[in-house]
XYZ file of N, CA and C in Angstrom:
489
model
N 19.019 41.749 14.154
C 17.742 41.524 14.857
C 17.125 40.384 14.254
N 16.701 39.375 15.054
C 16.075 38.186 14.525
C 14.780 38.509 13.779
N 14.543 37.691 12.675
C 13.282 37.844 11.955
C 12.428 36.582 11.875
N 12.873 35.587 12.681
C 12.096 34.363 12.709
C 10.829 34.508 13.316
N 9.773 33.909 12.876
C 8.456 33.964 13.540
C 7.985 32.501 13.694
N 7.387 32.276 14.821
C 6.926 30.908 15.135
C 5.374 31.122 15.171
N 4.741 30.200 14.358
C 3.278 30.353 14.270
C 2.642 28.963 14.710
N 1.734 28.963 15.603
C 1.056 27.772 16.118
C -0.267 27.657 15.438
N -0.583 26.556 14.665
C -1.771 26.418 14.048
C -2.764 25.483 14.799
N -4.041 25.729 14.630
C -5.104 24.772 15.060
C -4.905 23.564 14.153
N -5.170 22.376 14.807
C -4.881 21.100 14.067
C -5.561 20.890 12.688
N -6.832 21.390 12.644
C -7.502 21.275 11.364
C -7.889 22.547 10.677
N -7.559 23.609 11.291
C -8.052 24.896 10.567
C -7.094 25.215 9.433
N -7.719 25.998 8.412
C -6.966 26.383 7.218
C -5.708 27.237 7.702
N -4.674 26.935 6.911
C -3.465 27.658 7.166
C -3.160 28.684 5.955
N -4.085 28.747 5.172
C -3.923 29.476 3.874
C -3.560 30.934 4.046
N -4.365 31.597 4.927
C -4.046 33.052 5.041
C -2.634 33.378 5.574
N -2.090 32.495 6.271
C -0.671 32.749 6.740
C 0.324 32.193 5.710
N 0.043 31.047 5.199
C 0.991 30.399 4.426
C 1.132 30.988 2.948
N -0.003 31.498 2.448
C 0.011 32.132 1.052
C 1.061 33.216 0.932
N 1.063 34.178 1.767
C 2.049 35.190 1.593
C 3.609 34.649 1.657
N 3.764 33.651 2.422
C 5.186 33.143 2.562
C 5.483 32.402 1.252
N 4.390 31.569 0.711
C 4.656 30.891 -0.529
C 4.943 31.922 -1.692
N 4.083 33.029 -1.682
C 4.321 34.028 -2.640
C 5.747 34.658 -2.599
N 6.216 34.895 -1.466
C 7.590 35.403 -1.250
C 8.559 34.419 -1.726
N 8.360 33.158 -1.441
C 9.384 32.028 -1.853
C 9.293 31.960 -3.357
N 8.149 32.013 -3.978
C 8.131 32.014 -5.454
C 8.750 33.070 -6.105
N 8.654 34.351 -5.478
C 9.252 35.537 -6.035
C 10.779 35.467 -6.054
N 11.279 34.743 -5.002
C 12.791 34.663 -4.814
C 13.312 33.476 -5.656
N 12.525 32.696 -6.266
C 13.098 31.522 -6.926
C 13.680 31.883 -8.264
N 14.737 31.076 -8.764
C 15.344 31.203 -9.973
C 15.551 29.847 -10.586
N 16.082 29.798 -11.817
C 16.348 28.528 -12.402
C 17.269 27.821 -11.563
N 18.317 28.440 -11.019
C 19.386 27.654 -10.178
C 18.928 27.452 -8.812
N 17.945 28.204 -8.277
C 17.431 28.056 -6.982
C 15.847 27.860 -7.147
N 15.322 26.718 -7.251
C 13.892 26.488 -7.518
C 13.086 26.818 -6.207
N 11.785 27.032 -6.506
C 10.875 27.411 -5.433
C 11.018 26.285 -4.291
N 11.241 26.817 -3.128
C 11.380 25.926 -1.963
C 10.001 25.653 -1.388
N 9.260 24.777 -2.168
C 7.912 24.404 -1.619
C 7.572 22.958 -1.943
N 6.806 22.365 -1.078
C 6.385 21.024 -1.206
C 4.985 20.836 -1.051
N 4.322 19.819 -1.522
C 2.864 19.650 -1.468
C 2.497 18.289 -0.837
N 1.479 18.284 0.047
C 0.900 17.050 0.566
C -0.536 17.032 0.159
N -0.977 15.809 -0.277
C -2.397 15.602 -0.796
C -2.946 14.453 -0.063
N -4.256 14.388 -0.105
C -4.976 13.084 0.411
C -5.322 13.184 1.912
N -5.100 12.156 2.527
C -5.584 11.937 3.798
C -4.706 12.570 4.976
N -4.508 13.857 4.933
C -3.952 14.683 6.026
C -5.017 15.626 6.436
N -4.954 16.186 7.605
C -5.914 17.185 8.105
C -6.025 18.354 7.277
N -4.924 18.937 6.876
C -4.893 20.229 6.047
C -3.967 20.024 4.822
N -4.550 19.418 3.691
C -3.719 19.158 2.523
C -3.340 20.565 1.935
N -2.212 20.583 1.256
C -1.864 21.881 0.582
C -0.439 21.939 0.275
N 0.046 23.138 -0.160
C 1.402 23.431 -0.440
C 1.996 24.133 0.685
N 3.212 23.724 1.077
C 3.901 24.235 2.226
C 5.340 24.600 1.964
N 5.912 25.686 2.640
C 7.321 25.918 2.517
C 8.243 24.738 2.854
N 9.201 24.529 1.951
C 10.139 23.500 2.177
C 11.192 23.950 3.209
N 11.217 23.368 4.359
C 12.188 23.765 5.360
C 13.528 23.115 5.108
N 14.669 23.696 5.498
C 15.977 23.001 5.292
C 15.953 21.622 6.007
N 16.315 20.630 5.278
C 16.397 19.267 5.795
C 15.109 18.645 6.135
N 14.036 19.100 5.525
C 12.625 18.648 5.711
C 12.472 17.206 5.181
N 11.848 16.340 5.936
C 11.642 14.919 5.611
C 10.027 14.784 5.453
N 9.712 13.506 5.060
C 8.279 13.153 4.896
C 7.508 13.424 6.265
N 8.068 13.077 7.430
C 7.410 13.238 8.656
C 7.114 14.737 8.943
N 8.050 15.601 8.654
C 7.796 17.051 8.777
C 6.677 17.615 7.872
N 6.569 17.002 6.740
C 5.566 17.420 5.777
C 4.105 16.966 6.259
N 4.116 15.802 6.874
C 2.898 15.325 7.479
C 2.484 16.264 8.640
N 3.464 16.657 9.433
C 3.181 17.574 10.560
C 2.643 18.891 10.027
N 3.308 19.388 9.005
C 2.886 20.665 8.394
C 1.427 20.584 7.993
N 1.045 19.456 7.398
C -0.400 19.179 7.026
C -1.300 18.935 8.128
N -0.915 19.106 9.327
C -1.900 18.892 10.444
C -1.964 17.514 10.893
N -1.065 16.551 10.462
C -1.138 15.145 10.879
C -1.997 14.465 9.945
N -1.967 13.101 10.079
C -2.784 12.233 9.312
C -4.267 12.238 9.668
N -5.046 12.121 8.678
C -6.544 12.173 8.883
C -6.919 10.739 9.415
N -8.090 10.635 9.986
C -8.519 9.282 10.607
C -8.439 8.075 9.579
N -8.745 8.378 8.334
C -8.838 7.345 7.357
C -7.554 7.107 6.543
N -6.370 7.662 7.070
C -5.194 7.563 6.306
C -4.654 6.152 6.378
N -4.135 5.677 5.164
C -3.499 4.401 5.099
C -2.001 4.585 5.187
N -1.446 3.924 6.209
C -0.017 4.280 6.571
C 0.911 3.189 5.932
N 0.305 2.146 5.321
C 1.108 1.187 4.719
C 1.800 1.637 3.482
N 1.261 2.597 2.722
C 1.909 3.038 1.513
C 1.404 4.403 1.105
N 2.282 5.249 0.816
C 1.939 6.555 0.262
C 2.792 6.629 -1.082
N 2.695 7.731 -1.760
C 3.474 8.003 -2.951
C 4.177 9.333 -2.864
N 5.442 9.334 -3.248
C 6.212 10.630 -3.326
C 6.410 10.758 -4.790
N 5.951 11.900 -5.357
C 6.224 12.256 -6.750
C 7.303 13.263 -6.739
N 8.304 12.986 -7.499
C 9.433 13.883 -7.657
C 9.727 14.243 -9.159
N 9.933 15.524 -9.313
C 10.206 15.958 -10.641
C 11.629 16.401 -10.839
N 12.173 16.138 -12.056
C 13.535 16.655 -12.216
C 13.593 16.971 -13.728
N 14.608 17.855 -14.088
C 14.802 18.226 -15.481
C 16.032 17.450 -15.894
N 15.782 16.729 -17.087
C 16.809 15.852 -17.658
C 17.830 16.724 -18.436
N 18.833 15.993 -18.995
C 19.845 16.639 -19.706
C 19.382 17.428 -20.845
N 18.287 17.203 -21.567
C 17.826 17.903 -22.700
C 16.825 18.914 -22.328
N 16.660 19.275 -21.051
C 15.747 20.320 -20.610
C 14.308 19.852 -20.546
N 14.067 18.516 -20.496
C 12.778 17.963 -20.408
C 12.452 17.526 -19.013
N 11.283 17.823 -18.538
C 10.870 17.465 -17.163
C 10.437 16.025 -17.056
N 10.999 15.295 -16.121
C 10.688 13.825 -16.000
C 9.965 13.634 -14.522
N 9.239 12.696 -14.390
C 8.536 12.388 -13.190
C 9.000 11.054 -12.614
N 9.360 10.981 -11.334
C 9.696 9.698 -10.709
C 8.552 9.563 -9.484
N 8.099 8.355 -9.399
C 7.136 8.115 -8.357
C 7.693 7.007 -7.422
N 7.830 7.246 -6.158
C 8.435 6.383 -5.133
C 7.372 5.982 -4.122
N 7.262 4.631 -3.931
C 6.378 4.228 -2.773
C 7.029 4.515 -1.500
N 6.257 4.910 -0.560
C 6.712 5.298 0.814
C 5.887 4.503 1.901
N 6.577 3.766 2.749
C 5.901 3.261 3.934
C 5.617 4.352 4.993
N 4.537 4.892 5.060
C 4.262 6.017 5.937
C 4.461 5.740 7.398
N 3.981 4.512 7.780
C 4.195 4.111 9.256
C 5.693 4.112 9.569
N 6.571 3.606 8.703
C 7.965 3.563 9.021
C 8.537 4.990 8.901
N 8.022 5.798 8.044
C 8.644 7.121 7.865
C 8.336 7.880 9.224
N 7.004 7.777 9.676
C 6.571 8.473 10.917
C 7.328 7.972 12.193
N 7.832 6.662 12.015
C 8.458 6.080 13.132
C 9.991 6.422 13.117
N 10.391 7.187 12.170
C 11.710 7.730 12.105
C 12.679 6.882 11.335
N 12.240 5.826 10.592
C 13.082 4.966 9.770
C 13.732 5.844 8.725
N 15.060 6.015 8.698
C 15.662 6.974 7.833
C 15.506 6.537 6.270
N 15.263 5.255 6.012
C 15.107 4.859 4.659
C 13.728 5.124 4.061
N 12.722 5.229 5.046
C 11.363 5.569 4.613
C 11.106 7.043 4.799
N 11.730 7.697 5.797
C 11.514 9.126 6.002
C 12.382 9.955 5.122
N 12.125 9.968 3.850
C 12.880 10.512 2.789
C 13.074 11.996 2.915
N 14.209 12.505 2.643
C 14.450 13.971 2.676
C 13.752 14.640 1.423
N 12.999 15.659 1.599
C 12.230 16.233 0.474
C 13.108 17.271 -0.343
N 12.650 17.357 -1.574
C 13.293 18.315 -2.474
C 12.203 19.258 -3.022
N 12.589 20.459 -3.600
C 11.553 21.306 -4.116
C 10.653 20.617 -5.050
N 9.429 21.003 -5.106
C 8.322 20.544 -5.970
C 7.896 19.088 -5.586
N 8.344 18.453 -4.567
C 7.974 17.070 -4.235
C 6.435 17.152 -3.920
N 5.725 16.072 -4.160
C 4.324 15.955 -3.866
C 4.168 14.610 -3.175
N 3.638 14.586 -1.911
C 3.343 13.373 -1.146
C 1.891 13.203 -1.216
N 1.394 12.029 -1.615
C 0.015 11.640 -1.628
C -0.352 10.515 -0.679
N -1.126 10.861 0.294
C -1.468 9.892 1.382
C -2.824 9.276 1.067
N -2.832 7.947 0.860
C -4.025 7.282 0.458
C -5.001 7.055 1.627
N -6.271 6.684 1.263
C -7.306 6.482 2.252
C -7.390 4.914 2.391
N -7.685 4.486 3.640
C -7.930 3.052 3.881
C -9.098 2.732 2.979
N -9.016 1.519 2.313
C -10.018 0.993 1.339
C -11.369 0.901 2.188
N -12.453 1.408 1.699
C -13.761 1.428 2.291
C -13.935 2.201 3.474
N -12.961 3.100 3.801
C -13.010 3.879 5.062
C -14.202 4.689 5.283
N -14.495 5.507 4.220
C -15.664 6.390 4.279
C -17.068 5.855 3.905
N -16.934 4.611 3.559
C -18.310 4.040 3.125
C -18.925 3.156 4.241
N -20.109 3.519 4.613
C -20.874 2.745 5.519
C -22.239 2.637 4.885
N -22.401 1.530 4.107
C -23.740 1.312 3.503
C -24.794 1.162 4.555
N -25.911 1.770 4.230
C -27.038 1.716 5.182
C -28.343 1.367 4.430
N -29.257 0.886 5.166
C -30.621 0.631 4.617
C -31.640 1.216 5.543
N -32.703 1.803 5.023
C -33.738 2.314 5.895
C -34.959 1.360 5.926
N -35.305 0.976 7.170
C -36.457 0.075 7.356
C -37.673 1.052 7.766
N -38.727 0.772 6.984
C -39.976 1.596 7.282
C -41.179 0.548 7.226
N -42.285 1.075 7.671
C -43.536 0.174 7.512
C -43.698 -0.676 8.763
N -44.101 -1.928 8.385
C -44.521 -2.901 9.459
C -43.357 -3.587 10.110
N -42.456 -2.874 10.638
C -41.336 -3.434 11.378
C -41.443 -2.867 12.857
N -40.831 -3.636 13.716
C -40.914 -3.229 15.049
C -40.085 -1.956 15.388
N -38.900 -1.783 14.850
C -38.068 -0.625 15.025
C -37.644 -0.083 13.728
N -38.484 0.832 13.087
C -38.092 1.384 11.880
C -36.884 2.322 12.145
N -36.094 2.524 11.086
C -34.915 3.387 11.128
C -33.825 3.039 10.194
N -32.722 3.689 10.299
C -31.605 3.437 9.402
C -30.613 2.535 10.078
N -30.166 1.471 9.343
C -29.232 0.492 9.843
C -28.078 0.348 8.935
N -26.887 0.171 9.574
C -25.708 -0.112 8.880
C -25.733 -1.505 8.416
N -25.344 -1.796 7.158
C -25.314 -3.220 6.746
C -23.799 -3.665 6.503
N -23.617 -4.963 6.601
C -22.353 -5.654 6.413
C -22.284 -6.203 5.025
N -21.160 -6.353 4.361
C -21.048 -6.994 3.131
C -21.631 -8.319 3.194
N -22.548 -8.734 2.241
C -23.124 -10.063 2.203
C -24.248 -10.180 3.104
N -24.678 -9.206 3.794
C -25.857 -9.379 4.784
C -27.131 -9.360 3.929
N -28.078 -10.124 4.251
C -29.378 -10.282 3.539
C -30.415 -9.278 4.139
N -31.398 -8.968 3.277
C -32.531 -8.141 3.798
C -33.199 -8.766 4.931
N -33.386 -10.092 4.965
C -33.951 -10.863 6.053
C -33.237 -10.541 7.365
N -31.818 -10.683 7.390
C -31.151 -10.489 8.585
C -31.227 -9.003 9.136
N -31.331 -8.114 8.139
C -31.392 -6.700 8.537
C -32.726 -6.498 9.242
N -33.802 -7.065 8.700
C -35.141 -6.871 9.181
C -35.199 -7.647 10.629
N -34.585 -8.655 10.862
C -34.657 -9.474 12.016
C -33.790 -8.755 13.105
N -32.737 -8.168 12.772
C -31.892 -7.492 13.742
C -32.597 -6.556 14.700
N -33.360 -5.662 14.174
C -34.083 -4.702 15.218
C -35.029 -5.400 16.123
N -35.439 -6.559 15.786
C -36.397 -7.271 16.643
C -35.824 -8.017 17.734
N -34.473 -8.067 17.857
C -33.722 -8.807 18.910
C -34.060 -8.184 20.226
């Protein structure tokens, strides 16, 4: 009798209630020879977190599991952190740059196959969430909050509402 279950998630809603029991079962089944089959996505995805590692899972699959890229995601470069145990039983860390745009386009060199414990970090576009503003009050024609551009002067901001 089949035991597979297909779950459809809301794009940005938390998946924790459904995924945590699965991750707990995966962790309970893991051994030194068969490590925990889970991977993590951090940063600019809609639902960052730890996800079950599916057989043959690649970078693009992990981005899908995380609800897709957030609006401010920088697709030019992400980082894949991979851990491995060396010959003397010491854990080592490798960090690989990933061109996310190419990985999502299906480029096999960029869309790396994932391994247990991999962590993908998706960066944010520089200055994405920053919109500096100034509040004009007092003897101005149109008081209010105005977005300013880099290098803009107070005079130009004051003159702008009067146009």
